[in-house]
Short mmCIF file of C-alpha atoms and ligand atoms in Angstrom, two decimals:
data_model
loop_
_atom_site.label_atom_id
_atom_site.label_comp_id
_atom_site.label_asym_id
_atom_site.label_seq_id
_atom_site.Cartn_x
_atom_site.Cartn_y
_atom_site.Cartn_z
CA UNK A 1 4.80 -16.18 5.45
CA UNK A 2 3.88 -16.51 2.15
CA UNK A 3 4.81 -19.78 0.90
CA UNK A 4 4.54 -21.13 -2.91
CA UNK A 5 5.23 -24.61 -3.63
CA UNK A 6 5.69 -25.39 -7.19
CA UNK A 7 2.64 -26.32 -8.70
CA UNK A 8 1.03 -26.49 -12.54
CA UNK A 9 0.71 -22.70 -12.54
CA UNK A 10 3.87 -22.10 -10.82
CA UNK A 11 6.26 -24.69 -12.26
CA UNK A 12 9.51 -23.19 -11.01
CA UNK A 13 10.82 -24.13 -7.47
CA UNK A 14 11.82 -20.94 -6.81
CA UNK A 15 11.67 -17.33 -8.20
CA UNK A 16 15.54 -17.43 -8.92
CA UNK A 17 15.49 -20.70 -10.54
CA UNK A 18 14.88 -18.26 -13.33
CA UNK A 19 17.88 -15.98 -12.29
CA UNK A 20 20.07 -18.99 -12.38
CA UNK A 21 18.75 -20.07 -15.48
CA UNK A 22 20.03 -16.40 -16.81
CA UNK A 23 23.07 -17.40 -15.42
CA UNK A 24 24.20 -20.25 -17.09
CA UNK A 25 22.53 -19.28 -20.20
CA UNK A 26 24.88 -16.31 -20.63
CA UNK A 27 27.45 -17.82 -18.76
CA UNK A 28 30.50 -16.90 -20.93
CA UNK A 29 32.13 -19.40 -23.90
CA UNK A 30 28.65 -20.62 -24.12
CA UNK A 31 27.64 -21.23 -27.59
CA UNK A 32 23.36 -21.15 -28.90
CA UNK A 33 23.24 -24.67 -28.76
CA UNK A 34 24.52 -25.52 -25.91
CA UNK A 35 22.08 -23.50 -23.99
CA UNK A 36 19.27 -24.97 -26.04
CA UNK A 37 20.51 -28.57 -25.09
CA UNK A 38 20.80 -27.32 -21.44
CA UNK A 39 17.36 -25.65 -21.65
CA UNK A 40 15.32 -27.97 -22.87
CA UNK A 41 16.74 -31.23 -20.66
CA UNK A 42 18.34 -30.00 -17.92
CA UNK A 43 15.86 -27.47 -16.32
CA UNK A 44 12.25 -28.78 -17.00
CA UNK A 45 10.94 -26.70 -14.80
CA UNK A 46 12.43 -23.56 -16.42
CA UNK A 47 11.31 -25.20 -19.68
CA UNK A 48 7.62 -25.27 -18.46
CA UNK A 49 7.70 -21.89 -16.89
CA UNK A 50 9.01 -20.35 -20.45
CA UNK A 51 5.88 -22.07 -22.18
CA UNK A 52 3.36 -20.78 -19.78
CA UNK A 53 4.80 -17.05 -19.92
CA UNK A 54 5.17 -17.35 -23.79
CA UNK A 55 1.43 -18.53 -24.13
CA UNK A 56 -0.06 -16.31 -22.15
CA UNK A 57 1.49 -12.83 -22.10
CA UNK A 58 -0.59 -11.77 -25.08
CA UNK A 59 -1.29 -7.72 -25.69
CA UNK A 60 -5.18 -8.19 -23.48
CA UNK A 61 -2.89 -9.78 -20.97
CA UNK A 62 -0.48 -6.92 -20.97
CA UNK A 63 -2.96 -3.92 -21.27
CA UNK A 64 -5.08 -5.31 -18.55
CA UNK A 65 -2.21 -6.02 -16.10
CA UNK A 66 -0.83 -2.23 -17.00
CA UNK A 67 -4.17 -0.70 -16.24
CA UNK A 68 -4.48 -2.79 -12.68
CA UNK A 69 -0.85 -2.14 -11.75
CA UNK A 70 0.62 0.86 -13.18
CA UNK A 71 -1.85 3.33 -11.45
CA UNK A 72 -0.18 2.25 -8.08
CA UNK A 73 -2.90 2.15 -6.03
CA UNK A 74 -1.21 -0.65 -3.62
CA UNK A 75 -0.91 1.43 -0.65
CA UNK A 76 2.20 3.80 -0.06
CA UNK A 77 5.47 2.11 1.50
CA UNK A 78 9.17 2.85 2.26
CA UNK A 79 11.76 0.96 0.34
CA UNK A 80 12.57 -1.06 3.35
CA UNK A 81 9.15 -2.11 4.05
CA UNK A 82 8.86 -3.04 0.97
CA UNK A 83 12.10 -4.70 0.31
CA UNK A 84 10.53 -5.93 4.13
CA UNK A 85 7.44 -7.08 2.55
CA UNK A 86 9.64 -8.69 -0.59
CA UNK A 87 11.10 -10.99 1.87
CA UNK A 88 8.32 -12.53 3.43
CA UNK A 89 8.18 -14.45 -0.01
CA UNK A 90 9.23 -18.22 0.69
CA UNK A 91 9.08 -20.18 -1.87
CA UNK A 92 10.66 -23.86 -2.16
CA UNK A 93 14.00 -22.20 -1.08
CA UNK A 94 16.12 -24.03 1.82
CA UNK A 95 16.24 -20.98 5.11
CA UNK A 96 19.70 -22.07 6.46
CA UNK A 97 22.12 -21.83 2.78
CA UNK A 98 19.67 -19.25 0.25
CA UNK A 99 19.64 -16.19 0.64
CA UNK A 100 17.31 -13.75 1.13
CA UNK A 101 15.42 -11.68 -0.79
CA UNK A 102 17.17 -8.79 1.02
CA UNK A 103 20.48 -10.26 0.79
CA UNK A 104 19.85 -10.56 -3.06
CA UNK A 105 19.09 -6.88 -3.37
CA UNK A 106 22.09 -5.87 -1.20
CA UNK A 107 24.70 -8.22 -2.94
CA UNK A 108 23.71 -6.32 -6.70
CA UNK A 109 23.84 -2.92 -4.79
CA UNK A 110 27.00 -3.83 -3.52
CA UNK A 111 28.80 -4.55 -6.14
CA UNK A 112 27.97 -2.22 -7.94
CA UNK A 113 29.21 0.12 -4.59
CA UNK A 114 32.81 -1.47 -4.62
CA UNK A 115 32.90 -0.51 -8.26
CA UNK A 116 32.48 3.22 -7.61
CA UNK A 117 29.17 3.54 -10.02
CA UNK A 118 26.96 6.10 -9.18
CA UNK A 119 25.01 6.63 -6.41
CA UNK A 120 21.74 6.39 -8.19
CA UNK A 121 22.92 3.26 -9.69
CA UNK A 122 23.40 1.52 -6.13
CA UNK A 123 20.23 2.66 -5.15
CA UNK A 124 18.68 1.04 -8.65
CA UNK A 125 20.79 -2.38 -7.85
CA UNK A 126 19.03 -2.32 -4.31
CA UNK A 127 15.46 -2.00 -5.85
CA UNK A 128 15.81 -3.98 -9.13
CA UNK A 129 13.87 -6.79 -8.14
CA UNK A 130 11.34 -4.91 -5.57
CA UNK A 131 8.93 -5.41 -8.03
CA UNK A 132 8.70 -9.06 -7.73
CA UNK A 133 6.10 -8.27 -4.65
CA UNK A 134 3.56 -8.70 -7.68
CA UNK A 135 4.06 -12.79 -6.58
CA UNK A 136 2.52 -12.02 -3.61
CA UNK A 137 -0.43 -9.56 -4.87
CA UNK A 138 -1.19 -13.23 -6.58
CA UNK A 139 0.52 -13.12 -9.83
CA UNK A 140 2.10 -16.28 -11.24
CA UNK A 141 5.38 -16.71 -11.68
CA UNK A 142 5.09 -16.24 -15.54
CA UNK A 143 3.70 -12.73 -14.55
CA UNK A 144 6.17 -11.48 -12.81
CA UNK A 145 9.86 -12.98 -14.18
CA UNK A 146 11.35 -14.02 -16.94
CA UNK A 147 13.03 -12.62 -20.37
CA UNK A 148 10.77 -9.74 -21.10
CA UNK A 149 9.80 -8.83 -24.47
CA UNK A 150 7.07 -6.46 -26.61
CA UNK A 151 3.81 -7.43 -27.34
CA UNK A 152 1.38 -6.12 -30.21
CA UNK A 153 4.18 -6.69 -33.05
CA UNK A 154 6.07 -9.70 -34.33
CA UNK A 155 7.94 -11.56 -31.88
CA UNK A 156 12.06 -11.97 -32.14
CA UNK A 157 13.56 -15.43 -32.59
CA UNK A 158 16.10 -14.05 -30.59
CA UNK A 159 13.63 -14.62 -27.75
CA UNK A 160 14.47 -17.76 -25.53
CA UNK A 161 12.12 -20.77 -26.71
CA UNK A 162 10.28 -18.79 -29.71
CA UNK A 163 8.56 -21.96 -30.13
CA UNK A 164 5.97 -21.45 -27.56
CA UNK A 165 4.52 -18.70 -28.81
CA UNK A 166 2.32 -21.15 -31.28
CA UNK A 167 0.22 -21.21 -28.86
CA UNK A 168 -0.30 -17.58 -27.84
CA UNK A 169 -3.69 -16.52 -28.80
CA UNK A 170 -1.66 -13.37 -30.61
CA UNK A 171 -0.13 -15.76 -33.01
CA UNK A 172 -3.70 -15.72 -35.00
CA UNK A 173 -3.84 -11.88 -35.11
CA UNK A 174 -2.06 -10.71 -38.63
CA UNK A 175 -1.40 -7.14 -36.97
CA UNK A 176 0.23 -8.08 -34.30
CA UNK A 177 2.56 -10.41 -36.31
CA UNK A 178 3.86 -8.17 -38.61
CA UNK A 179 6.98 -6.64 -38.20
CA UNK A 180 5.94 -2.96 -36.45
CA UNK A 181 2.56 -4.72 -35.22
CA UNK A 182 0.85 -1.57 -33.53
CA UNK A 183 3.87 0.71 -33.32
CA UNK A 184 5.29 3.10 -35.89
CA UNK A 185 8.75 2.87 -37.02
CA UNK A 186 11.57 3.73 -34.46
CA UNK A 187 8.65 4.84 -31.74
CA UNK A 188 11.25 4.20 -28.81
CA UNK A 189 10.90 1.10 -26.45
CA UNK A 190 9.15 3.38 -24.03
CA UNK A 191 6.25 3.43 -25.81
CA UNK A 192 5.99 -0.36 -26.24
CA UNK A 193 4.11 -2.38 -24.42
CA UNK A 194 6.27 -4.69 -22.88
CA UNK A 195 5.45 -8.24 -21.60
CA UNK A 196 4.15 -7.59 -18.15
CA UNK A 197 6.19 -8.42 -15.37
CA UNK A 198 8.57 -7.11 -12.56
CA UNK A 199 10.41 -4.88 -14.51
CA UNK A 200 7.65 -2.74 -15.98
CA UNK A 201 6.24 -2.76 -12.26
CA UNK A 202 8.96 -1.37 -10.54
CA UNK A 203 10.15 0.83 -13.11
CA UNK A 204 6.25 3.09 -12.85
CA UNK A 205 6.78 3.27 -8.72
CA UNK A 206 10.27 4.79 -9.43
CA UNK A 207 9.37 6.96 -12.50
CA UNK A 208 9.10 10.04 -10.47
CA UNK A 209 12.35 9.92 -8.90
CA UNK A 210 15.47 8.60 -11.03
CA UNK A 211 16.70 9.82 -14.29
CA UNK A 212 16.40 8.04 -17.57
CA UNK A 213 19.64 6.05 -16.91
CA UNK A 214 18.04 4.34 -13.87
CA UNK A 215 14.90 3.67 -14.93
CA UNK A 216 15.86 2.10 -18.26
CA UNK A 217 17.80 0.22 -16.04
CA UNK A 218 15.16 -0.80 -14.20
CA UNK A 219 12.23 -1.12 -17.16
CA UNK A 220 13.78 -3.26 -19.38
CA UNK A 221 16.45 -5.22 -17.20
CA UNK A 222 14.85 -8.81 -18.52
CA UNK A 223 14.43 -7.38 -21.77
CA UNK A 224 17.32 -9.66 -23.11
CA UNK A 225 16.32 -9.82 -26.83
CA UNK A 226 17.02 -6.13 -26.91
CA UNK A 227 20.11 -5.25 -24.83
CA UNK A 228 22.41 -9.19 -25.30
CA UNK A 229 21.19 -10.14 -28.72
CA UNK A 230 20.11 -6.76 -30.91
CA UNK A 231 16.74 -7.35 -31.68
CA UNK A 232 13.86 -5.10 -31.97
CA UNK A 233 16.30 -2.41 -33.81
CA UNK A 234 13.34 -1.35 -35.86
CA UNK A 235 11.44 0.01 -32.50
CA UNK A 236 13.77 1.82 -31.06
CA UNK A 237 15.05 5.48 -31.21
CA UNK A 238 18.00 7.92 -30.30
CA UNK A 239 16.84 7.86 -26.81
CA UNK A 240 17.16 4.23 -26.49
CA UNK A 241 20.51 3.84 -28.51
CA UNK A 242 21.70 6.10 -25.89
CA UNK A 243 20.30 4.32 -22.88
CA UNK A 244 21.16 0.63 -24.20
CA UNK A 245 24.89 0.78 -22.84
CA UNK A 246 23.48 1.68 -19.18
CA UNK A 247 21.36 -0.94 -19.18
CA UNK A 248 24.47 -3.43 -20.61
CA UNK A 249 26.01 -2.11 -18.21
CA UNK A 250 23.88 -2.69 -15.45
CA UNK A 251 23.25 -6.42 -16.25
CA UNK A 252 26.63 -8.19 -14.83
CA UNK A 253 26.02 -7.10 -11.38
CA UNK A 254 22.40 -8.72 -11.94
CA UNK A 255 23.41 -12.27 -13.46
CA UNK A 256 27.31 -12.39 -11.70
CA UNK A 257 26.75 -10.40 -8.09
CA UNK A 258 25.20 -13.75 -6.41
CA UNK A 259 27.47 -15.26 -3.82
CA UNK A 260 26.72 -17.03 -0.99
CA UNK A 261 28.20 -14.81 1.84
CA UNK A 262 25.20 -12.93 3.78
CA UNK A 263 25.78 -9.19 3.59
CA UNK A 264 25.56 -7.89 7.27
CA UNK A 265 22.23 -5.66 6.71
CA UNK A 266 22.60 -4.38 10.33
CA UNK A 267 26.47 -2.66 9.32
CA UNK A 268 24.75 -2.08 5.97
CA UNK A 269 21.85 0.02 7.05
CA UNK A 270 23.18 3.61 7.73
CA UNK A 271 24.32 3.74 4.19
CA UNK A 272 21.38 2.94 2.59
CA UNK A 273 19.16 4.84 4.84
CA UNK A 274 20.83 7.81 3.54
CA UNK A 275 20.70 6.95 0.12
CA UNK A 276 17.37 6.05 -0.09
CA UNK A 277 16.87 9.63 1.50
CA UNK A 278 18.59 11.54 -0.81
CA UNK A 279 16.42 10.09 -4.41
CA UNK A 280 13.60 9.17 -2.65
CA UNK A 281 10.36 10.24 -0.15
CA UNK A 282 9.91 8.37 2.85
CA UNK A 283 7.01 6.81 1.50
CA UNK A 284 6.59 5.85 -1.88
CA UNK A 285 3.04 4.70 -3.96
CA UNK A 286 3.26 0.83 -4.68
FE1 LIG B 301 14.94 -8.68 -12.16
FE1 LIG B 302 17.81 -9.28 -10.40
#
């Protein structure tokens, strides 16, 4: 078991304290300030998790975290060893009323399943959060969730607590604060460098496999800025105007799916043994 208490690096109780977070933030008839007075008070925790990630995630960060993840050399495993793997995560969470991390996965793909989407799309609402294994290859919590976001150009006041980013070492670097920073106009979010984090992660181990739909779905998920509040227009291209309204439409059955009844994995399994079989290799590189 890998168990993370909340500490100074790791200031959330749990990984979906974030999740909720989402939740209320874009909970509907919500208005901006509202969710600033419920950020700031309410959820200190969340508050102190935004200011480490918004500090830190600077374009060294990034490059360096892309260079020792994206080559996937973490050892090969099947989606249920590592949704397996996912699950021995423990965190401050309470083992008789949370959920799993399984249950999580299954409750998105599910939804998503009585809804009729495609099957691709199930099988990218079953490995959404896989990525969030980088927790227990050591990364904080900072490096690995929240609201995701590019780095190397100005950053968005549309991003949740822009204030924190006075203290990113970034915020000194004229390039990198001007509107197209390192990128040419309209070079498609693809070739941004995105804050590092889950999303990125799982969206290189599934490149190979899924079409663009899916792993836009996948890549920029978090990237809330972008696909709830508009921003970052001036980077993107056809490809991503295209994209943007599977990735809107993808994020309801992430923030709204949660319930509290356990899906029954054991009547559940057949189903996704065969879709997992029919997008994916038995073994996948991590
Ligand atoms: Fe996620
Ligand atoms: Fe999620």
């Amino acid at each position: 078991m890998n168990s993370i208490a909340p500490n100074a690096l790791n200031p959330l109780k749990q990984l979906e304290e974030w999740d909720d977070f989402l939740e209320g933030r874009y909970r509907e008839g919500k208005s901006e300030d509202e969710f600033r007075q419920y950020d700031a008070t309410a959820t200190p925790g969340v508050a102190e998790f935004y200011r480490l990630n918004h500090e830190n995630q600077t374009v060294d960060y990034v490059l360096g975290k892309e260079a020792e993840y994206f080559a996937l050399t973490r050892g090969s495993k099947s989606i249920w060893e590592a949704a397996e793997y996912l699950n021995t995560l423990v965190d401050d969470s309470d083992p008789d009323t949370d959920l799993t991390q399984i249950e999580h996965l299954l409750q998105t793909s599910e939804a998503m399943r009585r809804d009729g989407q495609p099957r691709w799309m199930i099988l990218v609402g079953f490995v959404h959060d896989l990525g969030k294994c980088l927790c227990l290859y050591g990364e904080p919590q900072w490096g690995v969730v929240g609201d995701t976001f590019p780095v190397g150009c100005a950053w968005s006041d549309k991003i949740v607590f822009p204030e924190y980013f006075k203290k990113n070492a970034d915020a000194s670097n004229p390039l990198y604060q001007s509107e197209y920073g390192i990128y040419e106009p309209h070079c498609g979010l693809e070739n941004v460098h995105m804050s590092f984090g889950h999303d990125g992660y799982i969206a290189e181990v599934m490149k190979p496999y899924l079409c663009d739909e899916a792993l836009y779905m996948l890549r920029f998920h978090s990237f809330y800025p972008w696909h709830s509040h508009g921003a970052y227009k001036h980077l993107e291209n056809d490809k991503d105007r295209a994209m943007l309204e599977w990735v809107k439409k993808f994020n309801p059955y992430d923030l709204y799916s949660k319930g509290h009844t356990k899906p029954d994995l054991k009547q559940l399994k057949p189903y996704y043994d065969d879709l997992f079989a029919e997008f994916l290799p038995d073994k996948l590189s991590w």
